[in-house]
Amino acid sequence: MDFNLSDEQRAFQDAARAFAQGEMAPYAAEWDEEKIFPRDAIAAAGAMGFCGMYSPQELGGMGMSRLDASIVLEELAAACSSTAAFISIHNMATWMACTWGTEAVHSEFCEQLVVGEKLASYCLTEANAGSDAASISTKAIRDGKGTGDDYILNGGKSFISGAGSTDVLVLMARTGANDSGASGITAFAIPADLPGISYGKNESKMGWNSQPTRTISFEDVRVSAHYRLGAEGEGFKIAMKGLDGGRINIATCSIGAAQTTLNHAQQYIQERKQFGKPLAAFQALQFKLADMVTELVAARQMVRLAAFKLDNNDADKSTYCAMAKRFATDIGFQVCNEALQLHGGYGYLKEYPIERFLRDTRVHQILEGTNEIMRVIVARRILEEGATDIIR
Amino acid sequence: MKILVAVKRVADYNVKVRAKSDNTGPDLANVKMAINPFCEIAVEEAVRLKEKGIATEIIVVSIGAQAAQEQVRTALALGADRGILITTDTDLESLAVAKCLKAVCDNESPDIVLLGKQAIDGDNNHTGQMLGALTGWAQATFASELTIDGDSATVIREVDAGLQTIQIKLPAIVTADLRLNEPRYASLPNIMKAKKKTIDSTTPADLGVDVAPRTTLLKAEPPAERKAGIKVEDVAQLVDKLKNEAKVIS
């Protein structure tokens, strides 16, 4: 067992850090304040190889492991966790289009998706289907007319990252009966501007302001069958496979944010003086910093462990991804929050980046499966006979 | 046209380096290491010359511990074609480095040797000049612009008085200053491609270079800590202090 990064992993990390510190960090506050979706910076990230990290090399992707992708993504998140999170969602949607797409999908979208020239949104959640994702009601009905090969899409999606500013929608819709549950769901990758697709207003949010979030409505949208990903009824399985990696990604974004706020706090408490000495001279605050770094290291290692399990197709990969997502997003938010506390009133000001990271990481505890759902997944597994021995 | 670029492994410029407690040198344990920024500029310049169709091959060379392979790999990811790593466990002085580079020049016959003007660890600003003397080739140090024209080069140098333009015959030694260019980022595809490029390993002994040190490091100490300033009572006291304490006015 070797816990050190390899030379190549360090090279990935160095490259990602140099890019993120040069092209993202200086602008992140403005993107947040002005609600700017930084398409140019994301395209530059695409030229670096960050937009198709675990997509197959045959289609122009990097073919990297999830662990390597996590090392890269953490550096991006350390600069702007909101933009990094969007890039991670794009990576996931791109990977789905590459993995289950037809040749038509590959040639129409994938070549440009993997380099960030086109961007993708992932559309699963609906107004009435959040944690209970298998209950989605957006319908895709086979159209008997014409070639009989098309689907007609009706319904709506909510909380869609990038919606209105992206080019491709990877979406889940019901092709089976209303009561068909998970087995009646089918995945599609469609152009984002098909007739009948309309977008809601950019939601006003607490954080994640560098990416728009909109509802999407589908009204008699005609979708060619070649846009289908996988077979009919395979959609929920594809969604869940995507989410294992998506959970590692979101957990990673929390780690990157926490690292940055820890860096700031470590400096600040040595500079700021009260009662005639630096804050760092007070043991209560030393202990706080010690706990922050200890928990951050633990969370990072857990994320990397889960990524390793996913890369090696471990039978319990989903459980590990759920544990890592729950733990790292809770710890990530907590570290940001404590870093803010250590900054006192200044941490609450937008002049310092701490409150932005805090606002951006808060949603990580909610999306990609809430942390409550993560506990459901973990508890379900650990209650099985013999399951307690598996973690040894 | 063949270009040889020398790169040095140094502590990353973001790192706050501390002296070892026994004052024998800087404490580099667990310190992030990187390619010397001026060397990175030299690599970038070579890559741009290749992109312009002027250079045909870029060879990157580093001298140091085995770990310096990482910096050679970085240069390969930035666009160099192949690498040479001269391994040694001793800290080399500038003259020894220049002699090693001279040996590489003898073997490779480059048309241009590009180096950083200095490394940010020793800040010596020796190697390029010494290599110029050892090879007898023309040298243009502190370059902020490099234009190749057949078998000569025009170099704009950053000197104390401003900018100086000189023309030199090739082969030549050129050392890069800060404003020569802005290096690109190594992309993931290029990092992956760099993995497949060859790095030949050799040693100073194999090159027939005597690297025995000519100087002895007596002590490495951190600079004295800055003392807190004082508030002056009035202008008269300020003037007095500037005159008699700081001695900046008379």
XYZ file of C-alpha atoms in Angstrom:
642
model
C 0.000 0.000 0.000
C 1.370 3.405 -0.987
C -0.368 6.586 0.084
C 1.938 8.882 -1.872
C 0.862 10.453 -5.145
C 2.778 9.086 -8.132
C 5.030 11.387 -10.176
C 2.322 11.586 -12.817
C -0.381 12.376 -10.275
C 1.793 15.159 -8.897
C 2.254 16.486 -12.422
C -1.556 16.484 -12.870
C -1.936 18.242 -9.539
C 0.722 20.857 -10.335
C -0.803 21.576 -13.740
C -4.294 21.887 -12.280
C -3.089 24.126 -9.464
C -1.163 26.414 -11.815
C -4.177 26.716 -14.109
C -6.689 27.195 -11.302
C -4.607 29.790 -9.463
C -3.866 31.655 -12.698
C -7.174 31.457 -14.540
C -9.864 30.922 -11.893
C -8.893 32.165 -8.422
C -8.375 35.838 -9.401
C -11.866 36.044 -10.929
C -13.920 33.775 -8.666
C -15.230 36.572 -6.451
C -16.415 38.536 -9.495
C -18.072 35.464 -11.040
C -19.911 34.981 -7.758
C -20.866 38.610 -7.251
C -21.938 39.270 -10.847
C -23.361 35.779 -11.437
C -21.064 35.256 -14.417
C -20.939 31.808 -16.009
C -17.271 31.769 -17.102
C -17.550 29.981 -20.432
C -14.110 31.180 -21.562
C -12.409 29.866 -18.445
C -14.275 26.568 -18.796
C -13.185 26.344 -22.452
C -9.602 27.002 -21.322
C -10.052 24.223 -18.761
C -11.241 22.052 -21.636
C -8.038 22.780 -23.554
C -6.150 21.619 -20.451
C -8.041 18.296 -20.615
C -10.295 18.975 -17.603
C -13.645 18.551 -19.395
C -13.429 14.888 -20.374
C -11.202 13.544 -17.653
C -12.655 10.052 -17.366
C -14.224 9.888 -20.797
C -12.611 7.285 -23.084
C -9.512 8.233 -25.055
C -11.034 6.865 -28.283
C -13.485 9.746 -28.132
C -10.882 12.344 -27.232
C -11.238 12.029 -23.462
C -8.357 11.636 -21.050
C -9.260 8.110 -19.939
C -8.116 8.947 -16.420
C -9.050 7.090 -13.272
C -11.576 8.652 -10.892
C -8.789 9.001 -8.375
C -6.649 11.026 -10.794
C -9.656 13.121 -11.797
C -10.322 13.834 -8.120
C -6.752 15.085 -7.663
C -7.246 17.525 -10.549
C -10.743 18.616 -9.547
C -9.662 19.370 -5.979
C -7.228 21.981 -7.283
C -9.929 23.629 -9.399
C -12.292 23.657 -6.418
C -9.614 25.237 -4.256
C -9.792 28.228 -6.615
C -13.547 28.371 -7.357
C -15.594 25.500 -5.988
C -18.720 26.610 -7.848
C -17.084 26.559 -11.292
C -15.211 23.366 -10.432
C -18.520 21.761 -9.467
C -20.019 22.701 -12.825
C -16.974 21.272 -14.620
C -17.450 18.064 -12.616
C -21.106 17.817 -13.621
C -20.105 18.384 -17.239
C -17.516 15.600 -16.880
C -20.179 13.226 -15.575
C -22.720 14.037 -18.289
C -20.006 13.802 -20.948
C -18.906 10.430 -19.620
C -22.513 9.184 -19.856
C -22.876 10.403 -23.449
C -19.569 8.758 -24.348
C -20.255 5.497 -22.527
C -23.847 4.835 -23.571
C -24.262 7.088 -26.585
C -24.841 5.880 -30.127
C -22.374 6.750 -32.867
C -24.653 9.644 -33.735
C -24.313 11.007 -30.190
C -20.558 10.487 -30.298
C -20.096 12.358 -33.548
C -22.640 15.085 -32.835
C -21.622 15.891 -29.247
C -18.799 13.949 -27.705
C -15.811 15.278 -29.609
C -16.707 18.792 -28.548
C -17.909 17.871 -25.060
C -14.612 16.264 -24.049
C -12.705 19.463 -24.843
C -15.295 21.835 -23.390
C -16.278 23.405 -26.709
C -19.785 22.204 -25.974
C -21.107 21.976 -22.430
C -23.595 19.555 -20.947
C -26.206 19.696 -18.197
C -27.387 16.686 -16.241
C -31.164 16.548 -15.879
C -32.561 14.094 -13.347
C -34.262 16.086 -10.582
C -37.850 17.271 -10.986
C -40.027 19.523 -8.884
C -41.629 16.487 -7.260
C -38.804 13.988 -7.645
C -35.704 14.844 -5.628
C -34.402 12.201 -3.248
C -37.035 9.824 -4.662
C -35.423 10.024 -8.083
C -37.135 6.899 -9.416
C -40.463 8.732 -9.228
C -39.727 11.144 -12.098
C -42.678 11.897 -14.341
C -41.145 13.522 -17.446
C -42.472 11.290 -20.198
C -40.863 10.123 -23.429
C -43.500 8.401 -25.538
C -42.732 6.565 -28.781
C -44.336 8.354 -31.644
C -46.182 6.023 -33.974
C -46.192 8.540 -36.801
C -43.461 9.070 -39.395
C -40.618 6.605 -39.046
C -42.002 5.612 -35.675
C -38.484 6.026 -34.379
C -38.909 9.264 -32.453
C -39.877 9.989 -28.879
C -42.121 12.842 -27.832
C -40.907 14.426 -24.624
C -43.202 16.167 -22.127
C -42.602 17.323 -18.589
C -40.071 19.373 -16.700
C -36.821 19.329 -14.772
C -35.738 21.459 -11.823
C -32.467 22.618 -10.278
C -30.550 21.987 -13.511
C -26.969 23.246 -13.352
C -25.882 25.215 -16.379
C -29.357 25.043 -17.931
C -29.918 27.724 -20.550
C -26.179 28.130 -21.078
C -25.278 24.589 -22.095
C -25.490 22.831 -25.453
C -26.425 19.278 -24.534
C -28.895 17.880 -22.027
C -28.309 14.430 -20.590
C -31.714 13.617 -19.199
C -33.770 10.881 -17.634
C -37.358 10.394 -18.758
C -40.048 7.799 -18.253
C -40.628 5.551 -21.249
C -42.544 2.963 -19.241
C -45.952 3.179 -17.554
C -46.548 5.788 -14.858
C -46.095 3.168 -12.166
C -43.041 1.538 -13.763
C -40.664 2.969 -11.131
C -36.924 2.738 -11.743
C -37.263 0.151 -14.503
C -39.354 2.477 -16.678
C -36.711 5.209 -16.943
C -34.610 5.832 -20.070
C -31.641 8.129 -20.576
C -31.145 10.545 -23.488
C -28.509 13.017 -24.651
C -30.244 15.707 -26.707
C -29.405 19.112 -28.172
C -30.366 21.748 -25.609
C -32.176 23.856 -28.208
C -34.651 21.382 -29.680
C -38.039 22.946 -30.495
C -40.312 22.717 -27.459
C -37.560 23.110 -24.844
C -37.854 26.235 -22.727
C -35.940 27.480 -19.727
C -37.036 29.167 -16.510
C -35.355 32.151 -14.888
C -31.887 31.869 -13.396
C -32.650 30.890 -9.797
C -31.439 33.259 -7.113
C -29.207 31.116 -4.929
C -27.158 31.234 -1.730
C -24.033 30.083 -3.575
C -22.927 28.366 -6.789
C -23.451 31.714 -8.475
C -20.892 31.159 -11.236
C -23.265 28.656 -12.816
C -26.882 29.276 -13.721
C -29.573 27.007 -12.271
C -32.871 26.845 -14.134
C -35.977 24.770 -14.575
C -36.472 23.213 -17.988
C -39.846 22.564 -19.616
C -40.381 20.039 -22.383
C -43.452 20.518 -24.514
C -43.950 17.982 -27.297
C -40.213 17.860 -27.920
C -39.485 15.465 -30.787
C -36.377 13.408 -29.965
C -34.788 11.001 -32.437
C -34.163 7.531 -31.072
C -30.445 7.868 -31.835
C -30.229 10.315 -28.934
C -31.156 7.527 -26.510
C -28.378 6.369 -24.152
C -28.382 2.612 -23.658
C -31.554 0.581 -23.952
C -35.050 1.591 -22.892
C -35.421 1.096 -19.152
C -31.678 1.349 -18.495
C -31.830 5.010 -17.516
C -31.998 4.666 -13.759
C -29.067 2.265 -13.765
C -27.065 4.772 -15.818
C -28.095 7.583 -13.478
C -26.953 5.647 -10.434
C -23.638 4.706 -12.057
C -23.074 8.337 -12.866
C -23.898 9.354 -9.335
C -21.198 7.181 -7.751
C -18.621 9.253 -9.593
C -20.676 12.421 -9.145
C -20.562 11.915 -5.383
C -16.781 11.621 -5.450
C -16.680 14.804 -7.518
C -18.865 16.821 -5.167
C -17.016 15.476 -2.134
C -13.789 16.541 -3.850
C -15.117 20.060 -4.402
C -15.737 20.309 -0.648
C -12.187 19.173 0.079
C -10.698 21.773 -2.268
C -12.773 24.545 -0.693
C -11.859 23.422 2.818
C -8.156 23.387 1.945
C -8.296 26.982 0.763
C -10.171 28.273 3.782
C -7.778 26.364 6.052
C -4.835 28.041 4.300
C -6.412 31.449 4.882
C -7.242 30.717 8.519
C -3.735 29.437 9.241
C -2.267 32.713 7.987
C -4.891 34.965 9.473
C -4.620 33.768 13.062
C -0.878 34.374 12.962
C -1.300 37.907 11.666
C -4.302 39.082 13.651
C -3.427 40.337 17.119
C -5.779 40.722 20.071
C -4.928 41.162 23.760
C -1.382 41.897 22.665
C -0.636 38.620 20.911
C -1.480 36.798 17.722
C -4.663 34.729 17.763
C -2.454 31.705 17.063
C -0.973 32.073 20.549
C -4.321 31.091 22.086
C -4.499 27.373 22.623
C -8.244 27.204 22.054
C -7.658 28.424 18.506
C -4.601 26.213 17.995
C -6.761 23.228 18.911
C -9.442 24.349 16.494
C -6.900 24.538 13.661
C -5.518 21.130 14.649
C -8.999 19.616 14.449
C -9.681 21.280 11.099
C -6.555 19.880 9.491
C -7.036 16.436 11.034
C -10.590 16.179 9.765
C -9.667 17.537 6.358
C -6.940 14.923 5.935
C -9.351 12.175 6.997
C -12.019 13.383 4.579
C -9.580 13.657 1.672
C -8.280 10.142 2.280
C -11.836 8.828 2.407
C -12.673 10.454 -0.916
C -9.547 8.985 -2.501
C -10.380 5.575 -1.025
C -13.885 5.719 -2.518
C -12.443 6.778 -5.876
C -10.047 3.840 -5.706
C -12.960 1.482 -4.962
C -14.883 2.876 -7.916
C -11.856 2.556 -10.209
C -11.455 -1.063 -9.171
C -15.170 -1.803 -9.501
C -15.335 -2.947 -5.898
C -18.611 -4.688 -5.000
C -19.168 -2.043 -2.310
C -18.127 0.957 -4.376
C -21.497 2.673 -4.028
C -21.381 2.375 -0.255
C -17.904 3.868 -0.144
C -18.939 6.692 -2.483
C -21.929 7.423 -0.242
C -19.795 7.425 2.911
C -17.198 9.668 1.287
C -19.825 12.083 -0.023
C -21.561 12.377 3.334
C -18.369 12.737 5.333
C -16.363 15.006 3.022
C -19.208 17.422 2.323
C -20.022 17.684 6.045
C -16.357 18.147 6.968
C -15.785 20.501 4.044
C -18.602 22.782 5.145
C -17.504 22.529 8.767
C -13.911 23.504 7.971
C -15.114 26.493 5.915
C -17.402 27.493 8.773
C -14.643 27.242 11.365
C -12.256 29.146 9.134
C -14.914 31.861 8.958
C -15.231 31.854 12.745
C -11.456 32.213 13.092
C -11.651 35.276 10.842
C -14.228 36.855 13.144
C -16.207 39.692 11.608
C -13.842 39.845 8.649
C -14.785 36.311 7.639
C -18.351 37.534 7.201
C -17.258 40.215 4.746
C -17.060 39.548 1.033
C -13.640 41.195 1.102
C -12.341 37.812 2.240
C -13.101 34.684 0.189
C -14.166 32.550 3.169
C -17.896 33.316 3.073
C -18.004 32.493 -0.672
C -16.521 29.053 -0.080
C -18.946 28.573 2.804
C -21.942 29.479 0.629
C -20.670 27.344 -2.247
C -20.047 24.225 -0.153
C -23.363 24.350 1.704
C -25.221 22.890 -1.255
C -22.824 19.944 -1.443
C -24.619 18.488 1.572
C -27.849 18.607 -0.393
C -27.258 17.656 -4.009
C -25.946 14.541 -5.717
C -28.100 12.729 -3.148
C -28.669 14.476 0.174
C -26.476 13.431 3.052
C -29.570 11.825 4.575
C -29.926 9.649 1.466
C -26.204 8.820 1.787
C -26.929 7.508 5.277
C -29.827 5.458 3.903
C -27.452 3.839 1.400
C -24.793 3.151 4.032
C -27.264 1.897 6.647
C -28.992 -0.425 4.191
C -25.674 -2.083 3.432
C -24.258 -2.233 6.937
C -27.400 -3.947 8.269
C -26.843 -6.885 5.932
C -25.409 -9.999 7.482
C -21.620 -9.942 7.662
C -21.422 -6.432 6.305
C -19.552 -5.095 9.327
C -16.561 -7.231 8.405
C -16.248 -5.794 4.929
C -14.791 -2.489 6.098
C -11.799 -4.198 7.728
C 18.120 23.761 -35.449
C 18.775 22.012 -32.171
C 18.097 23.717 -28.858
C 19.429 22.602 -25.507
C 17.549 23.890 -22.473
C 18.856 23.523 -18.942
C 16.360 23.310 -16.074
C 16.943 23.265 -12.338
C 14.859 21.698 -9.569
C 14.326 24.293 -6.850
C 11.954 24.933 -3.962
C 8.652 26.239 -5.373
C 8.536 30.022 -5.425
C 5.490 29.994 -3.160
C 7.348 28.158 -0.407
C 8.734 30.052 2.560
C 12.119 28.417 2.938
C 13.633 28.103 6.397
C 17.223 27.434 7.411
C 17.964 24.093 9.043
C 18.328 24.365 12.811
C 22.045 23.449 12.584
C 22.600 26.216 9.987
C 24.021 23.807 7.394
C 21.635 24.904 4.649
C 17.976 25.394 3.795
C 15.504 22.871 5.198
C 13.990 21.188 2.137
C 12.302 18.262 3.911
C 8.738 17.942 2.616
C 9.041 21.196 0.689
C 7.209 21.441 -2.641
C 9.777 21.462 -5.445
C 9.324 22.891 -8.906
C 11.126 23.882 -12.060
C 13.034 27.146 -11.559
C 10.744 29.877 -12.992
C 13.477 31.368 -15.218
C 14.249 27.876 -16.572
C 10.551 27.462 -17.336
C 10.689 30.660 -19.384
C 13.709 29.226 -21.243
C 11.739 26.044 -22.022
C 8.766 28.086 -23.242
C 11.014 30.109 -25.550
C 12.432 26.921 -27.050
C 8.935 25.526 -27.584
C 7.847 28.743 -29.302
C 10.877 28.536 -31.601
C 9.831 25.013 -32.473
C 6.240 26.080 -33.100
C 7.549 28.785 -35.446
C 9.390 26.095 -37.389
C 12.809 27.463 -36.420
C 13.820 24.754 -33.963
C 13.605 21.100 -34.940
C 14.569 19.429 -31.681
C 14.474 20.530 -28.056
C 16.615 18.637 -25.573
C 16.093 19.400 -21.917
C 18.837 18.699 -19.398
C 18.858 18.799 -15.622
C 21.583 18.095 -13.098
C 20.793 16.974 -9.589
C 19.288 14.194 -7.504
C 17.233 11.473 -9.203
C 14.123 13.427 -8.158
C 15.042 16.128 -10.699
C 13.577 13.739 -13.262
C 10.232 15.261 -12.253
C 11.333 18.670 -13.586
C 12.707 17.125 -16.790
C 9.295 15.463 -17.207
C 7.594 18.827 -16.667
C 9.722 20.373 -19.412
C 8.827 17.454 -21.676
C 5.151 18.121 -20.916
C 5.665 21.753 -21.903
C 6.962 20.633 -25.301
C 10.611 19.511 -25.133
C 11.349 16.398 -27.195
C 13.722 14.391 -25.047
C 15.553 14.682 -21.765
C 18.954 14.153 -20.234
C 19.300 13.728 -16.485
C 22.755 14.035 -14.965
C 22.430 12.524 -11.528
C 24.544 13.446 -8.562
C 23.948 13.419 -4.833
C 26.222 16.359 -4.100
C 25.160 19.988 -4.331
C 26.950 21.284 -7.386
C 28.532 24.693 -7.670
C 27.870 26.814 -10.723
C 31.206 25.916 -12.308
C 30.541 22.185 -12.000
C 27.090 22.682 -13.539
C 28.576 24.699 -16.399
C 31.205 21.984 -16.996
C 28.512 19.304 -17.132
C 26.559 21.413 -19.612
C 29.718 21.941 -21.656
C 30.104 18.153 -21.870
C 26.504 17.848 -23.045
C 27.144 20.563 -25.645
C 30.140 18.571 -26.908
C 27.944 15.490 -27.320
C 24.837 17.171 -28.721
C 26.208 20.182 -30.639
C 23.179 22.414 -30.091
C 22.787 25.661 -32.031
C 21.394 27.493 -29.025
C 21.619 26.762 -25.322
C 18.766 28.390 -23.434
C 19.034 28.782 -19.654
C 17.308 30.758 -16.951
C 19.309 33.854 -16.022
C 19.594 32.491 -12.493
C 17.984 29.980 -10.155
C 15.756 31.305 -7.410
C 17.496 29.190 -4.751
C 21.184 30.180 -5.089
C 20.484 33.400 -7.033
C 24.044 33.054 -8.352
C 23.573 34.144 -11.952
C 26.739 32.272 -12.956
C 26.000 29.242 -15.058
C 25.142 30.809 -18.407
C 28.170 33.076 -18.328
C 30.503 30.270 -17.274
C 29.156 28.029 -20.010
C 29.810 30.856 -22.464
C 33.431 30.997 -21.330
C 33.886 27.213 -21.390
C 32.428 26.782 -24.879
C 33.819 29.997 -26.292
C 30.397 30.626 -27.821
C 28.671 33.993 -27.897
C 26.470 34.755 -24.930
C 23.410 36.938 -24.480
C 22.271 37.122 -20.890
C 19.044 38.611 -19.421
C 17.184 38.171 -22.699
C 13.745 39.758 -22.992
C 13.427 39.128 -26.713
C 15.071 36.584 -28.973
C 14.913 36.619 -32.766
C 16.721 34.019 -34.845
C 17.931 35.005 -38.283
C 19.859 32.293 -40.114
C 23.111 31.669 -38.262
C 22.791 34.661 -36.010
C 20.390 35.895 -33.369
C 19.226 39.309 -32.257
C 18.694 39.565 -28.539
C 17.222 42.385 -26.521
C 18.847 42.335 -23.084
C 17.530 43.855 -19.879
C 20.419 45.818 -18.454
C 20.572 48.346 -15.623
C 20.355 51.299 -17.985
C 17.368 49.926 -19.912
C 17.302 47.682 -22.962
C 20.311 46.719 -25.018
C 20.026 45.089 -28.438
C 22.870 42.862 -29.553
C 23.501 40.535 -32.437
C 25.317 37.275 -31.807
C 26.585 34.439 -33.957
C 25.290 30.937 -33.387
C 25.964 28.658 -31.631
C 25.242 30.807 -28.619
C 24.223 30.817 -24.985
C 21.050 32.762 -24.154
C 19.773 33.251 -20.605
C 16.127 34.127 -20.070
C 14.899 37.090 -18.083
C 11.414 37.422 -16.622
C 9.810 39.241 -19.527
C 11.005 36.958 -22.336
C 7.593 35.233 -22.384
C 4.806 33.890 -20.216
C 5.079 30.108 -19.978
C 2.049 27.997 -20.837
C 0.436 25.472 -18.511
C 1.204 21.814 -19.050
C -2.062 20.219 -20.173
C -3.185 16.728 -19.167
C -2.747 15.312 -22.702
C 0.778 16.729 -22.853
C 1.655 15.370 -19.413
C 0.523 11.956 -20.639
C 2.544 12.282 -23.864
C 5.600 13.357 -21.872
C 5.498 10.039 -20.047
C 6.450 8.305 -23.286
C 9.379 10.592 -24.155
C 12.872 9.320 -23.376
C 15.085 10.603 -20.605
C 18.710 9.452 -20.824
C 20.518 9.212 -17.544
C 24.179 9.901 -17.014
C 26.535 11.141 -14.281
C 29.209 13.834 -14.030
C 31.803 11.045 -13.808
C 30.542 9.490 -17.068
C 30.842 12.914 -18.677
C 34.385 13.215 -17.334
C 33.583 16.238 -15.208
C 35.262 16.902 -11.882
C 32.558 18.314 -9.634
C 34.625 18.657 -6.472
C 33.546 21.862 -4.708
C 35.871 24.850 -4.790
C 34.170 26.692 -1.967
C 32.944 25.732 1.483
C 29.572 26.726 2.883
C 30.233 27.978 6.388
C 26.791 28.843 7.613
C 23.233 29.314 6.342
C 21.191 31.622 8.517
C 17.798 33.246 8.141
C 17.956 37.021 7.626
C 17.603 39.087 10.776
C 13.973 39.642 11.726
C 12.642 43.085 11.053
C 12.231 45.135 14.199
C 9.038 46.992 14.860
C 9.157 50.665 13.903
C 8.539 53.604 16.220
C 6.228 56.589 15.997
C 8.087 59.866 15.730
C 6.851 62.796 17.776
C 7.175 65.488 15.152
C 8.764 66.465 11.847
C 11.931 67.699 13.553
C 12.503 64.268 15.116
C 11.813 62.600 11.766
C 14.352 64.757 9.979
C 16.848 64.148 12.754
C 16.421 60.395 12.480
C 16.664 60.410 8.686
C 19.863 62.454 8.964
C 21.624 60.825 11.854
C 20.161 57.314 12.231
C 19.149 56.207 8.776
C 21.677 58.578 7.163
C 19.549 58.856 4.027
C 19.678 62.642 3.928
C 22.476 64.955 4.832
